[in-house]
Amino acid sequence: MPDPVQIFFDSVLPNKLPRPESYEAYSPSNIALAKYWGKRDQTLNLPLNSSLSISLGHLGSKTHVSSATDGVDGVWFDGDKLPNQSRFAQKVLAFADLFRRGQNLPLHIVTKNTIPTASGLASSASGFAALTRAISGAFKLALSDAQLSMISRFGSGSASRSIWHGFVCWDRGVRDDGTDCVARQLPHHWPGFRIAVIPVDTDLKSVPSSDGMRHTVATSPLFEAWPEHAEADCIRVEAAVLARDFTVLGETVEANALAMHATMLASRPVLNYLQPASWTCLETIWNARKAGIEAYATMDAGANIKVLFLETNRTQIETLFPQGLIIDPFADHTQECEFSK
Ligand code: DP6
């Protein structure tokens, strides 16, 4: 039985890679507004439903890839050389192996996050997207953004959306080989759109997303309803972005996140990422809405809360959440996006 992953990489890469050049790339982190939770194919990492995200501008990962002059693979993260047996280095090198396919091309891979560690925003999404861009650049591969996005998916599903800035939709596709499962950037800027990240717990998440998804799909009696609702939410969020309808967008985003967490909570045994302080933030947002302040929440596989609001409500949000990190996703981020050799 041919390996579908090998088939995919053989279809987009040349048989023989050249000696790598030094190359650096940046990719932004992203927050899903309509969530991806559940896979239709574990091997090809294909999602059960489409998802839509907003990239976080200058908050992301910068990765430098070069030929290992000492002939041995090496991985550095935020200034530290990691043991090659560490979980992080193993994931990074296994990903590089998908490109190398047995060829002896040792690499030095240096990654830095531009995300404050205390924000709890660090994710594999920007890391794998930047790694994909950096490896492709180092091997001088002429790949389209859509191909880079498809490759990033093999590192982490959400990384497929971090190839672009702004709003990005990752279409689930229907084909078994995943050739129609690809992300795309929505050509819509929304200059007043803001996100406040409220840190609740900035430690590494207890249950990695992949494991959490598998457990939810296998045991939650509510999961049956998720893919159809999630797909409808994704379509609704995209329409709200196009129409610049913040109310529809916010209501859908918050309901989508709560439905995902409700589905996780119904798993057996329970899968809970939220903490009492997360619920306190949610109450604050719900009360603010009753008082006429348009703010909506979303949460991923962790306890931190992200608040969506418009610049016109900035002062109120800063008062409610003085600890929040405010992100302007459409600010000029050309500096971080430059790809240098
Ligand atoms: C809750 O992309 O981390 O953030 O594909 O298994 O690596 P894998 O999962 P990952 O899952 C992200 C889950 C989420 C929702 C989202 O980003 O869409």
Short mmCIF file of C-alpha atoms and ligand atoms in Angstrom, two decimals:
data_model
loop_
_atom_site.label_atom_id
_atom_site.label_comp_id
_atom_site.label_asym_id
_atom_site.label_seq_id
_atom_site.Cartn_x
_atom_site.Cartn_y
_atom_site.Cartn_z
CA MET A 1 0.00 0.00 0.00
CA PRO A 2 1.72 3.30 -1.06
CA ASP A 3 2.16 5.85 1.73
CA PRO A 4 -0.26 8.76 1.05
CA VAL A 5 2.09 11.24 2.77
CA GLN A 6 4.98 10.17 0.53
CA ILE A 7 2.68 10.42 -2.51
CA PHE A 8 1.77 13.99 -1.56
CA PHE A 9 5.36 15.16 -0.99
CA ASP A 10 6.57 13.42 -4.18
CA SER A 11 3.85 15.29 -6.07
CA VAL A 12 4.96 18.76 -4.94
CA LEU A 13 8.74 18.40 -4.51
CA PRO A 14 11.53 17.57 -6.99
CA ASN A 15 13.08 14.09 -6.59
CA LYS A 16 16.46 15.47 -5.62
CA LEU A 17 16.85 18.52 -3.40
CA PRO A 18 19.81 20.88 -3.89
CA ARG A 19 22.27 21.70 -1.10
CA PRO A 20 20.40 24.11 1.20
CA GLU A 21 21.13 27.84 1.31
CA SER A 22 20.55 29.96 4.41
CA TYR A 23 17.00 31.26 4.51
CA GLU A 24 14.84 33.00 7.08
CA ALA A 25 11.07 33.27 7.11
CA TYR A 26 8.38 34.70 9.35
CA SER A 27 4.81 33.49 9.87
CA PRO A 28 2.14 34.99 12.11
CA SER A 29 0.26 33.08 14.77
CA ASN A 30 -3.51 32.83 14.26
CA ILE A 31 -6.68 32.55 16.28
CA ALA A 32 -9.56 30.52 14.90
CA LEU A 33 -12.83 32.40 14.72
CA ALA A 34 -14.59 29.25 13.46
CA LYS A 35 -12.77 26.32 15.01
CA TYR A 36 -11.17 23.18 13.61
CA TRP A 37 -11.81 20.28 15.99
CA GLY A 38 -11.76 16.72 14.65
CA LYS A 39 -10.01 15.02 11.75
CA ARG A 40 -11.44 13.06 8.84
CA ASP A 41 -8.00 11.57 8.10
CA GLN A 42 -5.26 11.29 10.74
CA THR A 43 -2.46 10.40 8.30
CA LEU A 44 -3.01 13.30 5.92
CA ASN A 45 -4.23 15.52 8.78
CA LEU A 46 -7.50 16.42 7.04
CA PRO A 47 -10.14 18.22 9.13
CA LEU A 48 -13.77 17.20 9.49
CA ASN A 49 -14.87 20.80 9.09
CA SER A 50 -13.65 24.03 7.52
CA SER A 51 -12.26 26.72 9.82
CA LEU A 52 -11.58 30.44 9.61
CA SER A 53 -8.95 32.45 11.46
CA ILE A 54 -7.43 35.87 11.93
CA SER A 55 -3.64 36.06 11.84
CA LEU A 56 -1.87 38.03 14.56
CA GLY A 57 0.35 40.34 12.51
CA HIS A 58 3.71 40.77 14.18
CA LEU A 59 3.13 38.02 16.75
CA GLY A 60 4.49 34.82 15.30
CA SER A 61 7.60 32.75 14.60
CA LYS A 62 10.80 33.52 12.76
CA THR A 63 12.74 30.51 11.53
CA HIS A 64 16.19 30.33 10.01
CA VAL A 65 17.27 27.23 8.11
CA SER A 66 20.79 26.55 6.85
CA SER A 67 23.06 23.69 5.89
CA ALA A 68 24.59 22.06 9.02
CA THR A 69 28.29 22.75 8.54
CA ASP A 70 29.08 20.15 11.24
CA GLY A 71 27.09 17.55 9.30
CA VAL A 72 24.61 16.98 12.14
CA ASP A 73 21.01 18.19 12.40
CA GLY A 74 20.55 20.83 15.11
CA VAL A 75 17.48 22.63 16.46
CA TRP A 76 17.47 25.87 18.48
CA PHE A 77 14.44 27.44 20.11
CA ASP A 78 14.41 30.97 21.54
CA GLY A 79 18.20 30.95 21.83
CA ASP A 80 18.68 27.48 23.33
CA LYS A 81 20.08 24.46 21.49
CA LEU A 82 17.66 21.61 22.15
CA PRO A 83 18.69 17.96 22.57
CA ASN A 84 17.76 16.17 19.34
CA GLN A 85 15.79 13.65 21.45
CA SER A 86 13.53 16.39 22.88
CA ARG A 87 9.89 16.29 21.82
CA PHE A 88 10.17 19.67 20.10
CA ALA A 89 13.35 18.82 18.13
CA GLN A 90 11.92 15.44 17.13
CA LYS A 91 8.77 17.07 15.73
CA VAL A 92 10.80 19.67 13.84
CA LEU A 93 13.24 17.13 12.40
CA ALA A 94 10.47 14.68 11.49
CA PHE A 95 8.87 17.53 9.57
CA ALA A 96 12.15 18.32 7.79
CA ASP A 97 12.39 14.61 6.90
CA LEU A 98 9.13 14.90 4.95
CA PHE A 99 11.00 17.24 2.60
CA ARG A 100 14.32 15.34 2.63
CA ARG A 101 12.80 11.88 1.98
CA GLY A 102 15.97 10.00 2.92
CA GLN A 103 18.46 12.42 1.33
CA ASN A 104 21.46 13.24 3.51
CA LEU A 105 21.02 17.01 3.90
CA PRO A 106 21.67 17.91 7.56
CA LEU A 107 20.12 21.19 8.66
CA HIS A 108 20.45 23.78 11.38
CA ILE A 109 17.01 25.07 12.29
CA VAL A 110 16.76 28.15 14.50
CA THR A 111 13.33 29.34 15.63
CA LYS A 112 12.40 32.41 17.64
CA ASN A 113 8.93 33.38 18.73
CA THR A 114 7.95 37.04 18.59
CA ILE A 115 5.06 36.16 20.87
CA PRO A 116 5.44 37.16 24.55
CA THR A 117 5.63 33.86 26.47
CA ALA A 118 3.37 35.30 29.17
CA SER A 119 0.55 35.82 26.65
CA GLY A 120 -0.13 32.09 26.36
CA LEU A 121 -0.43 32.56 22.61
CA ALA A 122 2.55 30.47 21.54
CA SER A 123 1.33 27.77 19.23
CA SER A 124 2.55 25.27 16.73
CA ALA A 125 0.66 27.12 13.96
CA SER A 126 3.14 29.94 13.36
CA GLY A 127 6.07 27.61 14.05
CA PHE A 128 5.20 25.06 11.36
CA ALA A 129 4.18 27.73 8.86
CA ALA A 130 7.51 29.56 9.31
CA LEU A 131 9.39 26.25 9.18
CA THR A 132 7.64 25.32 5.94
CA ARG A 133 8.53 28.66 4.37
CA ALA A 134 12.12 28.52 5.64
CA ILE A 135 12.80 24.94 4.48
CA SER A 136 11.19 25.65 1.09
CA GLY A 137 13.29 28.80 0.74
CA ALA A 138 16.49 27.00 1.78
CA PHE A 139 15.92 24.32 -0.87
CA LYS A 140 14.88 26.94 -3.45
CA LEU A 141 11.53 25.28 -4.02
CA ALA A 142 9.17 27.27 -6.21
CA LEU A 143 6.01 26.51 -4.28
CA SER A 144 2.80 28.53 -4.28
CA ASP A 145 1.33 29.79 -1.00
CA ALA A 146 -1.44 27.21 -1.39
CA GLN A 147 1.18 24.43 -1.62
CA LEU A 148 3.07 25.84 1.39
CA SER A 149 -0.20 25.85 3.29
CA MET A 150 -0.89 22.21 2.40
CA ILE A 151 2.62 21.24 3.51
CA SER A 152 2.28 23.16 6.81
CA ARG A 153 -0.81 21.08 7.57
CA PHE A 154 1.43 18.03 8.09
CA GLY A 155 3.07 19.85 11.01
CA SER A 156 -0.18 21.13 12.51
CA GLY A 157 -3.59 21.66 10.98
CA SER A 158 -3.90 25.25 12.16
CA ALA A 159 -0.47 26.02 10.60
CA SER A 160 -2.12 25.79 7.18
CA ARG A 161 -3.84 29.10 8.02
CA SER A 162 -0.67 30.84 9.30
CA ILE A 163 0.77 31.09 5.78
CA TRP A 164 -1.16 34.33 5.32
CA HIS A 165 -1.93 37.52 7.23
CA GLY A 166 -5.49 38.74 7.80
CA PHE A 167 -8.56 36.50 7.62
CA VAL A 168 -7.87 32.99 6.32
CA CYS A 169 -10.31 30.19 5.58
CA TRP A 170 -9.16 26.55 5.56
CA ASP A 171 -11.59 24.62 3.37
CA ARG A 172 -12.07 21.03 4.51
CA GLY A 173 -12.40 19.61 1.00
CA VAL A 174 -14.06 16.29 0.24
CA ARG A 175 -11.42 14.28 -1.61
CA ASP A 176 -9.76 11.37 0.17
CA ASP A 177 -6.31 12.42 -1.04
CA GLY A 178 -6.73 15.93 0.46
CA THR A 179 -5.95 17.73 -2.79
CA ASP A 180 -8.94 20.05 -2.27
CA CYS A 181 -8.21 20.62 1.42
CA VAL A 182 -6.43 23.95 1.31
CA ALA A 183 -6.50 27.33 3.00
CA ARG A 184 -7.01 30.69 1.28
CA GLN A 185 -6.66 34.28 2.35
CA LEU A 186 -9.81 36.39 2.34
CA PRO A 187 -8.98 39.65 0.54
CA HIS A 188 -10.69 41.74 3.24
CA HIS A 189 -9.00 44.21 5.50
CA TRP A 190 -10.84 45.37 8.60
CA PRO A 191 -8.69 48.14 10.06
CA GLY A 192 -10.79 48.64 13.24
CA PHE A 193 -10.78 44.93 14.17
CA ARG A 194 -9.01 44.20 17.48
CA ILE A 195 -8.25 41.19 19.65
CA ALA A 196 -7.36 41.33 23.33
CA VAL A 197 -5.64 38.27 24.72
CA ILE A 198 -6.43 37.76 28.40
CA PRO A 199 -3.86 35.42 29.90
CA VAL A 200 -5.36 32.97 32.38
CA ASP A 201 -2.85 30.12 32.30
CA THR A 202 0.29 30.45 30.22
CA ASP A 203 1.71 26.99 30.94
CA LEU A 204 1.82 24.44 28.14
CA LYS A 205 -1.62 22.95 27.64
CA SER A 206 -2.28 19.74 29.52
CA VAL A 207 -3.75 17.79 26.61
CA PRO A 208 -2.31 18.52 23.13
CA SER A 209 -4.93 19.43 20.51
CA SER A 210 -4.44 16.24 18.47
CA ASP A 211 -5.04 14.03 21.53
CA GLY A 212 -7.96 16.19 22.67
CA MET A 213 -9.57 15.97 19.23
CA ARG A 214 -9.17 12.21 19.06
CA HIS A 215 -10.70 11.81 22.51
CA THR A 216 -13.63 14.12 21.73
CA VAL A 217 -14.40 12.42 18.41
CA ALA A 218 -14.22 8.98 20.01
CA THR A 219 -16.18 9.58 23.22
CA SER A 220 -18.30 12.76 23.19
CA PRO A 221 -21.98 12.02 22.51
CA LEU A 222 -22.29 15.65 21.36
CA PHE A 223 -19.62 15.31 18.67
CA GLU A 224 -22.07 13.95 16.09
CA ALA A 225 -23.63 17.42 15.84
CA TRP A 226 -20.32 19.32 15.68
CA PRO A 227 -19.10 19.01 12.03
CA GLU A 228 -22.34 20.27 10.49
CA HIS A 229 -22.71 23.18 12.94
CA ALA A 230 -19.03 24.06 12.65
CA GLU A 231 -19.28 24.13 8.85
CA ALA A 232 -22.34 26.39 9.00
CA ASP A 233 -20.54 28.70 11.49
CA CYS A 234 -17.54 28.92 9.18
CA ILE A 235 -19.76 30.00 6.27
CA ARG A 236 -21.52 32.53 8.54
CA VAL A 237 -18.25 34.01 9.79
CA GLU A 238 -16.93 34.36 6.24
CA ALA A 239 -20.15 36.14 5.19
CA ALA A 240 -19.88 38.44 8.24
CA VAL A 241 -16.29 39.33 7.31
CA LEU A 242 -17.37 40.12 3.75
CA ALA A 243 -20.29 42.24 5.01
CA ARG A 244 -18.18 43.74 7.86
CA ASP A 245 -20.99 42.83 10.22
CA PHE A 246 -19.31 42.77 13.62
CA THR A 247 -22.43 41.67 15.51
CA VAL A 248 -23.03 38.57 13.37
CA LEU A 249 -19.33 37.80 13.39
CA GLY A 250 -18.96 38.15 17.16
CA GLU A 251 -22.11 36.22 18.04
CA THR A 252 -21.14 33.37 15.72
CA VAL A 253 -17.52 33.25 16.88
CA GLU A 254 -18.45 33.12 20.56
CA ALA A 255 -21.19 30.51 20.08
CA ASN A 256 -18.81 28.40 17.97
CA ALA A 257 -16.12 28.41 20.68
CA LEU A 258 -18.64 27.59 23.41
CA ALA A 259 -20.08 24.75 21.32
CA MET A 260 -16.58 23.33 20.82
CA HIS A 261 -15.89 23.47 24.57
CA ALA A 262 -19.31 21.99 25.37
CA THR A 263 -18.54 19.12 22.99
CA MET A 264 -15.17 18.56 24.67
CA LEU A 265 -16.74 18.74 28.14
CA ALA A 266 -19.17 15.97 27.21
CA SER A 267 -16.24 13.62 26.44
CA ARG A 268 -15.79 10.60 28.67
CA PRO A 269 -13.73 11.12 30.75
CA VAL A 270 -14.20 14.88 30.70
CA LEU A 271 -11.90 17.07 28.59
CA ASN A 272 -11.78 20.51 30.15
CA TYR A 273 -9.41 23.29 29.09
CA LEU A 274 -11.16 26.19 30.85
CA GLN A 275 -10.45 27.38 34.39
CA PRO A 276 -12.52 29.37 36.90
CA ALA A 277 -10.72 32.57 35.80
CA SER A 278 -11.74 31.82 32.17
CA TRP A 279 -15.38 31.76 33.23
CA THR A 280 -14.92 35.00 35.18
CA CYS A 281 -13.65 36.66 31.98
CA LEU A 282 -16.62 35.27 30.06
CA GLU A 283 -19.04 36.71 32.66
CA THR A 284 -17.29 40.08 32.37
CA ILE A 285 -17.79 40.04 28.59
CA TRP A 286 -21.44 38.98 28.86
CA ASN A 287 -22.12 41.75 31.39
CA ALA A 288 -20.29 44.29 29.21
CA ARG A 289 -22.56 43.33 26.29
CA LYS A 290 -25.64 43.88 28.47
CA ALA A 291 -24.22 47.35 29.15
CA GLY A 292 -23.92 48.00 25.42
CA ILE A 293 -20.22 47.27 24.85
CA GLU A 294 -19.81 44.99 21.85
CA ALA A 295 -17.21 42.42 22.82
CA TYR A 296 -17.14 38.69 22.14
CA ALA A 297 -15.00 35.84 23.42
CA THR A 298 -13.23 32.90 21.90
CA MET A 299 -11.10 30.17 23.50
CA ASP A 300 -8.89 27.45 22.08
CA ALA A 301 -7.41 24.32 23.64
CA GLY A 302 -6.36 26.26 26.71
CA ALA A 303 -7.71 28.50 29.46
CA ASN A 304 -6.85 31.90 27.93
CA ILE A 305 -9.62 34.13 26.64
CA LYS A 306 -9.40 36.18 23.47
CA VAL A 307 -11.78 39.13 23.23
CA LEU A 308 -12.89 40.47 19.87
CA PHE A 309 -13.85 44.13 19.75
CA LEU A 310 -13.62 47.23 17.57
CA GLU A 311 -11.16 50.08 18.09
CA THR A 312 -14.09 52.36 19.04
CA ASN A 313 -14.46 50.31 22.27
CA ARG A 314 -10.76 50.17 23.11
CA THR A 315 -10.94 52.29 26.28
CA GLN A 316 -13.75 50.19 27.75
CA ILE A 317 -11.90 46.94 26.99
CA GLU A 318 -8.68 48.28 28.52
CA THR A 319 -10.62 49.19 31.66
CA LEU A 320 -12.31 45.78 31.89
CA PHE A 321 -9.11 43.83 31.13
CA PRO A 322 -6.05 45.89 32.13
CA GLN A 323 -3.94 42.71 31.85
CA GLY A 324 -4.99 42.17 28.20
CA LEU A 325 -2.56 42.21 25.29
CA ILE A 326 -4.23 44.16 22.48
CA ILE A 327 -3.48 43.10 18.93
CA ASP A 328 -4.15 45.08 15.77
CA PRO A 329 -4.08 42.35 13.11
CA PHE A 330 -4.12 44.78 10.18
CA ALA A 331 -1.32 47.08 11.36
CA ASP A 332 1.63 47.38 9.02
CA HIS A 333 3.72 44.24 9.53
CA THR A 334 5.83 44.39 6.37
CA GLN A 335 9.05 44.27 8.41
CA GLU A 336 8.22 40.89 9.92
CA CYS A 337 7.04 39.52 6.60
CA GLU A 338 10.25 40.08 4.73
CA PHE A 339 11.96 36.88 3.76
CA SER A 340 15.69 37.26 3.80
CA LYS A 341 18.46 35.05 2.56
C1 DP6 B 1 -8.61 24.59 19.22
O1 DP6 B 1 -3.81 22.66 14.65
O2 DP6 B 1 -2.99 22.30 17.02
O3 DP6 B 1 -6.80 25.77 18.20
O4 DP6 B 1 -3.64 19.48 13.51
O5 DP6 B 1 -3.60 18.08 15.55
O6 DP6 B 1 -1.80 19.79 15.20
P1 DP6 B 1 -3.25 19.41 14.96
O7 DP6 B 1 -4.12 20.45 15.78
P2 DP6 B 1 -4.00 22.00 15.95
O8 DP6 B 1 -5.46 22.31 16.52
C2 DP6 B 1 -5.95 23.58 16.73
C3 DP6 B 1 -7.21 23.50 17.51
C4 DP6 B 1 -7.81 24.81 17.93
C5 DP6 B 1 -8.79 25.34 16.91
C6 DP6 B 1 -8.20 25.94 15.65
O9 DP6 B 1 -7.09 26.51 15.68
O10 DP6 B 1 -8.91 25.88 14.63
#
